[in-house]
PDB file of C-alpha atoms in Angstrom:
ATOM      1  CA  UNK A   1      -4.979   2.455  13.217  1.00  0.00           C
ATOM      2  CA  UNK A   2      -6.096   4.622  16.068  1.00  0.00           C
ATOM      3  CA  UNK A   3      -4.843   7.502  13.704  1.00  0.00           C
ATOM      4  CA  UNK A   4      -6.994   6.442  10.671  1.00  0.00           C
ATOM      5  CA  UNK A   5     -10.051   6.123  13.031  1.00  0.00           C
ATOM      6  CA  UNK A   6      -9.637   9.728  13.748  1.00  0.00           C
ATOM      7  CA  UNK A   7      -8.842  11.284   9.753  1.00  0.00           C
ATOM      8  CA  UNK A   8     -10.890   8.379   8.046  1.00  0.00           C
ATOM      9  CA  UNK A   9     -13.166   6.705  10.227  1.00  0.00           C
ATOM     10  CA  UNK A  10     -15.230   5.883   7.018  1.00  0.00           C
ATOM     11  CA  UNK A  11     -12.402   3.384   5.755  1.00  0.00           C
ATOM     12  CA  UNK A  12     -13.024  -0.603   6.918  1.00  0.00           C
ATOM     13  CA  UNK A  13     -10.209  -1.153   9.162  1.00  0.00           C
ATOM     14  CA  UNK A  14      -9.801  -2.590  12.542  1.00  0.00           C
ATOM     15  CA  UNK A  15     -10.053  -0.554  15.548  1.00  0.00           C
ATOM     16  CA  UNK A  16      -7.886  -0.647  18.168  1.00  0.00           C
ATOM     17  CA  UNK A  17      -8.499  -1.275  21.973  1.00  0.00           C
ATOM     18  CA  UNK A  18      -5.179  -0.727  23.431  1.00  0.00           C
ATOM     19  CA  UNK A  19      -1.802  -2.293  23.270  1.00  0.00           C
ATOM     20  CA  UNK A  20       0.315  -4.143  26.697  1.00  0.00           C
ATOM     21  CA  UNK A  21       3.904  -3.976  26.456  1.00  0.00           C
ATOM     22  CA  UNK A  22       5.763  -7.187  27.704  1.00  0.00           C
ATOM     23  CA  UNK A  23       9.666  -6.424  27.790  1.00  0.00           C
ATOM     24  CA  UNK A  24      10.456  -5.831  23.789  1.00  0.00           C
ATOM     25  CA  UNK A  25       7.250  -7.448  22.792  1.00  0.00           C
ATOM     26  CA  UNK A  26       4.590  -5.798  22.394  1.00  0.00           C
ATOM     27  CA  UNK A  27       0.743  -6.954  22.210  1.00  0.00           C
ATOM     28  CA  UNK A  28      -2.175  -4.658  20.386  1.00  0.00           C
ATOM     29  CA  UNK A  29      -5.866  -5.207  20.915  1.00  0.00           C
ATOM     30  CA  UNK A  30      -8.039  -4.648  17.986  1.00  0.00           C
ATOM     31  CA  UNK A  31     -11.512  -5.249  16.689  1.00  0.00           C
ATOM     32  CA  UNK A  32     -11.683  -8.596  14.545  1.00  0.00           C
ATOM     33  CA  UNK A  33     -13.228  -8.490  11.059  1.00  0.00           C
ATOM     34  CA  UNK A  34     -14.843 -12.236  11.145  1.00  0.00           C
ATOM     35  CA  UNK A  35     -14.915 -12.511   6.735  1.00  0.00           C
ATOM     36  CA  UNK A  36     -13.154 -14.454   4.891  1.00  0.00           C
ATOM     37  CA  UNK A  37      -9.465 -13.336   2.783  1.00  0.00           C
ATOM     38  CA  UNK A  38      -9.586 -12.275  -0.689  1.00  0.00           C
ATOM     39  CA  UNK A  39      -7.121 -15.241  -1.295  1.00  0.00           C
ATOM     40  CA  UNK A  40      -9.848 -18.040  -0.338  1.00  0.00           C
ATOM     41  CA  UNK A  41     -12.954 -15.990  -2.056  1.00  0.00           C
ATOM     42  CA  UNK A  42     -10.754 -15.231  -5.180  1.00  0.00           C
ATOM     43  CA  UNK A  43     -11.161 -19.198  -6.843  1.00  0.00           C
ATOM     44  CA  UNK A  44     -14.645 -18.784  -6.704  1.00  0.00           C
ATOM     45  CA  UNK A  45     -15.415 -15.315  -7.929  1.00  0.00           C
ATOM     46  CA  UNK A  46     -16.780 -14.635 -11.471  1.00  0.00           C
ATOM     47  CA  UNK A  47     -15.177 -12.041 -14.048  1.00  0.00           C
ATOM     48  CA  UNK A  48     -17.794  -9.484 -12.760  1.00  0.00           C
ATOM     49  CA  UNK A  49     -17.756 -10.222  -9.104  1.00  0.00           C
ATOM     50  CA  UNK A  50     -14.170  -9.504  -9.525  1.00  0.00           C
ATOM     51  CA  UNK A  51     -14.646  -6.255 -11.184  1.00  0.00           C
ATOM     52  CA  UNK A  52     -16.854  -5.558  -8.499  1.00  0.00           C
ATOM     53  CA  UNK A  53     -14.165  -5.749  -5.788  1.00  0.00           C
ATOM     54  CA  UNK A  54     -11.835  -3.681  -7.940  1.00  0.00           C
ATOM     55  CA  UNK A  55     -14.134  -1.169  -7.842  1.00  0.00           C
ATOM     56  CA  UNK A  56     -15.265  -0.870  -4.046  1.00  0.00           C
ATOM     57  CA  UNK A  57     -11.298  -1.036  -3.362  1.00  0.00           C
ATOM     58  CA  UNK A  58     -10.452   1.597  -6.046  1.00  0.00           C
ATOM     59  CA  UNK A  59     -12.987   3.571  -3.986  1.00  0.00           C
ATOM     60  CA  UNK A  60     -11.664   2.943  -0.407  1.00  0.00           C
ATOM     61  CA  UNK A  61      -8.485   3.622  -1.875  1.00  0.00           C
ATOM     62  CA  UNK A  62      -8.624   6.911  -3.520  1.00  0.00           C
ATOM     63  CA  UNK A  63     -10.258   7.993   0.019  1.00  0.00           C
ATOM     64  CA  UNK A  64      -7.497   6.875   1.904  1.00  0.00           C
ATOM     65  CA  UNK A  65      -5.034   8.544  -0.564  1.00  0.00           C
ATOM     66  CA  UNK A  66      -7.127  11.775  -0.292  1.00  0.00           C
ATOM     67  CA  UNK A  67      -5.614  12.384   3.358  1.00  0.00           C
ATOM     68  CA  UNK A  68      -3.028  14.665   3.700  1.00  0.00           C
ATOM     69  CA  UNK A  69      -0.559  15.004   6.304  1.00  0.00           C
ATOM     70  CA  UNK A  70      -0.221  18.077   9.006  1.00  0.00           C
ATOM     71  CA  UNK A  71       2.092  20.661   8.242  1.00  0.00           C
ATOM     72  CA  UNK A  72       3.778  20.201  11.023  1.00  0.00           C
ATOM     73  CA  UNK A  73       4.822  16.254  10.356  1.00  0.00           C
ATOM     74  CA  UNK A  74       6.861  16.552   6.934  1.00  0.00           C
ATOM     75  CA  UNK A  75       8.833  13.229   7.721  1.00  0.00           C
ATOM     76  CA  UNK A  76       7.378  10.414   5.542  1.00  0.00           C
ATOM     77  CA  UNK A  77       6.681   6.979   6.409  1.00  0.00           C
ATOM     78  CA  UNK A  78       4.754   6.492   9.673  1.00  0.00           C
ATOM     79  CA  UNK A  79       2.092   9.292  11.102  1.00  0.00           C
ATOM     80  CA  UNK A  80       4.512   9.114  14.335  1.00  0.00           C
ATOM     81  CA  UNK A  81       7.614  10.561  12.573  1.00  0.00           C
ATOM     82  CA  UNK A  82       9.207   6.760  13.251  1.00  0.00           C
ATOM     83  CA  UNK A  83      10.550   6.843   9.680  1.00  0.00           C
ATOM     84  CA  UNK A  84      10.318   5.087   6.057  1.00  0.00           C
ATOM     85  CA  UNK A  85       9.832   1.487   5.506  1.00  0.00           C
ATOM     86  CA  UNK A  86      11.783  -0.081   2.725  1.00  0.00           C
ATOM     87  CA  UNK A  87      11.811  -3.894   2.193  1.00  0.00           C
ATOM     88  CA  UNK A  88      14.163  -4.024  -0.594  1.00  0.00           C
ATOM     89  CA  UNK A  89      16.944  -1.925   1.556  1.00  0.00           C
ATOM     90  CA  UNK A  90      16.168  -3.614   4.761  1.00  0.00           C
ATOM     91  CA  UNK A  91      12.817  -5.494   6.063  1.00  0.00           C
ATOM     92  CA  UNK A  92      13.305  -4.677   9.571  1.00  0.00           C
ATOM     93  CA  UNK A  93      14.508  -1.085   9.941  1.00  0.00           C
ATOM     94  CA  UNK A  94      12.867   2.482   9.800  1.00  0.00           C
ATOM     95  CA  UNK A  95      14.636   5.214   8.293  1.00  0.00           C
ATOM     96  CA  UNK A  96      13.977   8.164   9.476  1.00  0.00           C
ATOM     97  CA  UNK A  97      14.658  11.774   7.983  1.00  0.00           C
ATOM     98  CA  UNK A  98      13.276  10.860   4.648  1.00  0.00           C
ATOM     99  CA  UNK A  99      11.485  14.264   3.848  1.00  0.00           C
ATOM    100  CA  UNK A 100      11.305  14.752   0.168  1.00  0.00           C
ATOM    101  CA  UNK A 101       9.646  12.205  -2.578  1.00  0.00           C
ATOM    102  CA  UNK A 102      13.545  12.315  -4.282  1.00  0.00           C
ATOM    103  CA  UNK A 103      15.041  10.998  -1.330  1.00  0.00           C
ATOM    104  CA  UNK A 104      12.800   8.511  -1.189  1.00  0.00           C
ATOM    105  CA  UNK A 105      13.660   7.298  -4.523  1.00  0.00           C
ATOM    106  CA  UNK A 106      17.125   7.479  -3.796  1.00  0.00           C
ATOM    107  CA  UNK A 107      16.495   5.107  -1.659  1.00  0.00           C
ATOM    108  CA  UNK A 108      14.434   2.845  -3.126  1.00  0.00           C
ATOM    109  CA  UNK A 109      17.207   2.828  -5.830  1.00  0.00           C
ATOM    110  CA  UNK A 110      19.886   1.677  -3.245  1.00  0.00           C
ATOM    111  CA  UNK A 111      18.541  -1.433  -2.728  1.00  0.00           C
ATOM    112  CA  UNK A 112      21.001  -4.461  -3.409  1.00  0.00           C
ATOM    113  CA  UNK A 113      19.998  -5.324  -7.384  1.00  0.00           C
ATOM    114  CA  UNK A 114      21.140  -7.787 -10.138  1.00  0.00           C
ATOM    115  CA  UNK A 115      22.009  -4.969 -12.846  1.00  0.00           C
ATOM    116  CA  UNK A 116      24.770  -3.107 -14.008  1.00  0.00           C
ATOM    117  CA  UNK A 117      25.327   0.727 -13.407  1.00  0.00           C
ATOM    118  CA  UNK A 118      24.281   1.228 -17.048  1.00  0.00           C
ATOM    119  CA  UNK A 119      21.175  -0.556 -16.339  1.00  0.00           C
ATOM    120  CA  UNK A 120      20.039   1.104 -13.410  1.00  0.00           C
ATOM    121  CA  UNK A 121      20.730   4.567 -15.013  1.00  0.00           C
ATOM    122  CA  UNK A 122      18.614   4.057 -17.930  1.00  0.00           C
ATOM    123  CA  UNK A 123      16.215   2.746 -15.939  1.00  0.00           C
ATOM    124  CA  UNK A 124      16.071   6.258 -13.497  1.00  0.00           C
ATOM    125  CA  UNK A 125      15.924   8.230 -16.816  1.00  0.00           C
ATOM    126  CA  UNK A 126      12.538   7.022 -17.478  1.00  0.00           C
ATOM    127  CA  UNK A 127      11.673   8.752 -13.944  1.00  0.00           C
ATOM    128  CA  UNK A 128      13.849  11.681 -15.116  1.00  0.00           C
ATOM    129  CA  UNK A 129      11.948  12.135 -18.023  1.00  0.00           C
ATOM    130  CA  UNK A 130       8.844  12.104 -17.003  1.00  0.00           C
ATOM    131  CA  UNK A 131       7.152  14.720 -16.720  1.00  0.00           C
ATOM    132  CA  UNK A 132       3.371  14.035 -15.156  1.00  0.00           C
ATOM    133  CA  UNK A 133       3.500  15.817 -11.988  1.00  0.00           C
ATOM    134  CA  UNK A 134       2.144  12.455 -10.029  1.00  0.00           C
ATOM    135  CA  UNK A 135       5.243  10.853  -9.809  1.00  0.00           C
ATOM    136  CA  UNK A 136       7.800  13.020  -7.922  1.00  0.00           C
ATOM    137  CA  UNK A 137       6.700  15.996  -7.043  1.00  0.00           C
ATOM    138  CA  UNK A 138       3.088  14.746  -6.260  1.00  0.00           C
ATOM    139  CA  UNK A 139       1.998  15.619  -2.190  1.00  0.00           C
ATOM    140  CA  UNK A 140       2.893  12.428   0.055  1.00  0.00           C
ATOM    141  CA  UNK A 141      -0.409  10.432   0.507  1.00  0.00           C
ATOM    142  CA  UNK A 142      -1.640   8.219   3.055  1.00  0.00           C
ATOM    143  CA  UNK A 143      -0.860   4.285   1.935  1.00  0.00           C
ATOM    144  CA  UNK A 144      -1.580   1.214   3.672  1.00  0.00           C
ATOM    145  CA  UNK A 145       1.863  -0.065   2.201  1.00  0.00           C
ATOM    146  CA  UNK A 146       1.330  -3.880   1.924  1.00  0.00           C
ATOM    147  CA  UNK A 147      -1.695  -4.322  -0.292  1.00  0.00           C
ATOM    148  CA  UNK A 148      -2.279  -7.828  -1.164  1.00  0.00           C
ATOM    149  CA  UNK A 149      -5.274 -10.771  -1.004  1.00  0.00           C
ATOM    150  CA  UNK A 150      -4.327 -11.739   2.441  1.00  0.00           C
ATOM    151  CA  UNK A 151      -4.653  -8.363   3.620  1.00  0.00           C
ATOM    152  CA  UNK A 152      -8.354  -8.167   2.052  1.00  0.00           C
ATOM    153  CA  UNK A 153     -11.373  -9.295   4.025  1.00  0.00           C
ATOM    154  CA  UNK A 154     -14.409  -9.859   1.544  1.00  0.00           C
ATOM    155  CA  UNK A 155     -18.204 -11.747   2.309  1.00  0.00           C
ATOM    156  CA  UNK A 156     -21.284 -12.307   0.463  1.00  0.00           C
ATOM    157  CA  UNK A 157     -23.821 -10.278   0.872  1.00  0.00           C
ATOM    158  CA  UNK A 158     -26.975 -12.397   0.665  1.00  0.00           C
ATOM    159  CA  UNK A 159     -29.025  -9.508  -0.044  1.00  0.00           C
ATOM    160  CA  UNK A 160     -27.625  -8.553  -2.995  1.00  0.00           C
ATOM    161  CA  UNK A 161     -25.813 -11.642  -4.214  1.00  0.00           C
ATOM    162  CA  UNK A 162     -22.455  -9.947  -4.590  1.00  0.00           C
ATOM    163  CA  UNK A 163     -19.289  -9.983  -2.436  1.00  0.00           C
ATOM    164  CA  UNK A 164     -18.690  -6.809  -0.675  1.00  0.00           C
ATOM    165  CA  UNK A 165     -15.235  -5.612   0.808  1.00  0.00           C
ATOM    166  CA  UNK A 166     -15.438  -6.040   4.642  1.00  0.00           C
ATOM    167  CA  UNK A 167     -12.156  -4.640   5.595  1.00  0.00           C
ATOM    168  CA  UNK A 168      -8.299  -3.995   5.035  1.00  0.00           C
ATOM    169  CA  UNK A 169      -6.108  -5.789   7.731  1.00  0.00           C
ATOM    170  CA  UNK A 170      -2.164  -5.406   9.162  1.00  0.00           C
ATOM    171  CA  UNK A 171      -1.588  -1.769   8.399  1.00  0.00           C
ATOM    172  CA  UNK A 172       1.753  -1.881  10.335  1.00  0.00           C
ATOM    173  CA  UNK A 173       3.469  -0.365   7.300  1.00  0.00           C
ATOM    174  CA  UNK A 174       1.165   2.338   6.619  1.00  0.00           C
ATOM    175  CA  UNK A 175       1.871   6.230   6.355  1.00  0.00           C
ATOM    176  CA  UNK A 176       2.940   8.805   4.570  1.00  0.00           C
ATOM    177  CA  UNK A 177       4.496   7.908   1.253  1.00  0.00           C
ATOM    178  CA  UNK A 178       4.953   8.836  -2.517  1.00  0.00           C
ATOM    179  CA  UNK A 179       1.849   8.635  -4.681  1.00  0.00           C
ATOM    180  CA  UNK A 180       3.424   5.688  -6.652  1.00  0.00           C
ATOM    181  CA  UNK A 181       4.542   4.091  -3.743  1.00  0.00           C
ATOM    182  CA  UNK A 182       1.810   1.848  -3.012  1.00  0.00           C
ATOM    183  CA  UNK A 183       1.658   0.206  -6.478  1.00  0.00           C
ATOM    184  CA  UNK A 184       5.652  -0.650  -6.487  1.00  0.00           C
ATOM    185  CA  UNK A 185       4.555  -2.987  -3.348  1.00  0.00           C
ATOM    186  CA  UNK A 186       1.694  -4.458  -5.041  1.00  0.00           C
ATOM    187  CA  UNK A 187       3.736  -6.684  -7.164  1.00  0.00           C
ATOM    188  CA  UNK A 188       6.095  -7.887  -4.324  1.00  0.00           C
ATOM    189  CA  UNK A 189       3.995 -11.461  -4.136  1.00  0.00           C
ATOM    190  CA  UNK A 190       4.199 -11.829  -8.125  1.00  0.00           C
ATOM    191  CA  UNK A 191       5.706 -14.606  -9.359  1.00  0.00           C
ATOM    192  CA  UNK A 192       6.253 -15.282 -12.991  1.00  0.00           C
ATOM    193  CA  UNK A 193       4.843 -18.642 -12.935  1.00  0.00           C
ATOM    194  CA  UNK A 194       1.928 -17.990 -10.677  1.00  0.00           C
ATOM    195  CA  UNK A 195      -1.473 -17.987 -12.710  1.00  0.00           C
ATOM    196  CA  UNK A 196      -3.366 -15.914 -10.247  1.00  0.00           C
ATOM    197  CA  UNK A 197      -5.303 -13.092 -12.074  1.00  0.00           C
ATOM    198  CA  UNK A 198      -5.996 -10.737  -9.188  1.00  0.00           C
ATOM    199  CA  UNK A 199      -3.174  -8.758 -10.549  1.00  0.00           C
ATOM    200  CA  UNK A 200      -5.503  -8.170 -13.632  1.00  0.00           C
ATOM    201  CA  UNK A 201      -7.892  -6.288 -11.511  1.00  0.00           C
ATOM    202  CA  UNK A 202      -5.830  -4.495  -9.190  1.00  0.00           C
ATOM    203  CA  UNK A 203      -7.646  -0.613  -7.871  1.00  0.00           C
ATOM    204  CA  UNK A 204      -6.888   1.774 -10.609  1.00  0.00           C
ATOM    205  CA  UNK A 205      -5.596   4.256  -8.277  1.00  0.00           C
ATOM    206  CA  UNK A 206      -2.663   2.187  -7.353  1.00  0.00           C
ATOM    207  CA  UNK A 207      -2.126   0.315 -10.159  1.00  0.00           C
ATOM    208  CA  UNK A 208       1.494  -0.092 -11.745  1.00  0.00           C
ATOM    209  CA  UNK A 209      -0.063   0.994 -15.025  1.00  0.00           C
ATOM    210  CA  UNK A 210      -0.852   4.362 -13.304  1.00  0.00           C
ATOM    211  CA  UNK A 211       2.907   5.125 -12.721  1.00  0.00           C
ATOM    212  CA  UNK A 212       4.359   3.336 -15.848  1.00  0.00           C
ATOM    213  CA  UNK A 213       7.520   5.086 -15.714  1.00  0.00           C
ATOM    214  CA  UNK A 214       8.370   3.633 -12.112  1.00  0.00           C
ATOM    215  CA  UNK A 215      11.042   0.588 -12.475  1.00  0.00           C
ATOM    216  CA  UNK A 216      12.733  -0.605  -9.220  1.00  0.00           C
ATOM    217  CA  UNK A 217      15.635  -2.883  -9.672  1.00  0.00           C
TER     218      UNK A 217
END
């Protein structure tokens, strides 16, 4: 946080006040964004209210995804050179020494899956084969890396009689990641039963159908 305050003070995030260290805990300080989540506005929002919030969040997003990193810090994953996150390899650990968008999909792709050699293969080929030069050979961009309603802070505006974005919250797994990385997380809370629509509106510049060709088993 204290590093987005300094490249993109602009963006609606907390700021933070300082952090205490109690043994291995530790405790951070921040300024609170007092709005309600997406999840509890969603129900009541109309087809153009929600178009509305995809577009303010399409905005914040292609501003955050406009910062680049320093020359100096070629690691990707956090601005601190701690290392990659990668939930479907391991929810708790970094990885560090992850320098190049093809060894980060070599490691997305060594996360534990259901399918057969085959399958994954054919599945890589689509990335092979594609030849747009967003999707692996595109500059690392800044991500929040866990975009989802809970993580949205929305309010009415009175004055206008439309709800505004307020702020993005927990941005513990932010960095420096692959341009398609952010919309391979978006989909981590979709269920195939679920009948919640947000994922009809998500921000066009991190939307799965952006990167069609990216399929992680």
């Amino acid at each position: 946080m204290e590093y987005l305050e300094k490249k993109a003070p602009d963006i609606p995030a907390p700021r933070p006040h300082g952090l205490i260290a109690f043994g291995h805990f530790r405790v951070i300080f921040m300024s609170y964004i007092p709005d309600m989540t997406l999840t509890q506005a969603w129900p009541s929002l109309s087809h153009k209210d929600k178009l509305s919030i995809q577009r303010q969040l399409d905005d914040i997003f292609c501003r955050l995804r406009a910062i680049r990193q320093d020359d100096r810090n070629v690691v990707l994953g956090g601005v601190c050179g701690e290392g990659v996150k990668e939930l479907r390899v391991n929810e708790c650990v970094l990885l560090p020494g992850i320098t190049t968008i093809a060894q980060f999909n070599e490691l997305q792709f060594s996360a534990v899956h259901h399918g057969s050699s085959t399958y994954v293969k054919f599945l890589r080929s689509f990335l092979e084969h594609d030849v747009r030069p967003t999707t692996l050979t595109h500059d690392p961009v800044f991500t929040h890396g866990d975009v989802r309603m809970d993580h949205i802070m929305v309010k009415k505006d009175p004055d206008i009689d439309e709800y505004v974005v307020t702020g993005l919250i927990d941005w513990e797994d932010s960095g420096f990641d692959p341009a398609y990385y952010e919309c391979t997380v978006l989909t981590r809370t979709l269920s195939l039963v679920d009948e919640n629509d947000w994922y009809l509106y998500l921000p066009e510049s991190i939307s799965p159908l952006r990167y069609p060709p990216i399929h992680v088993p």
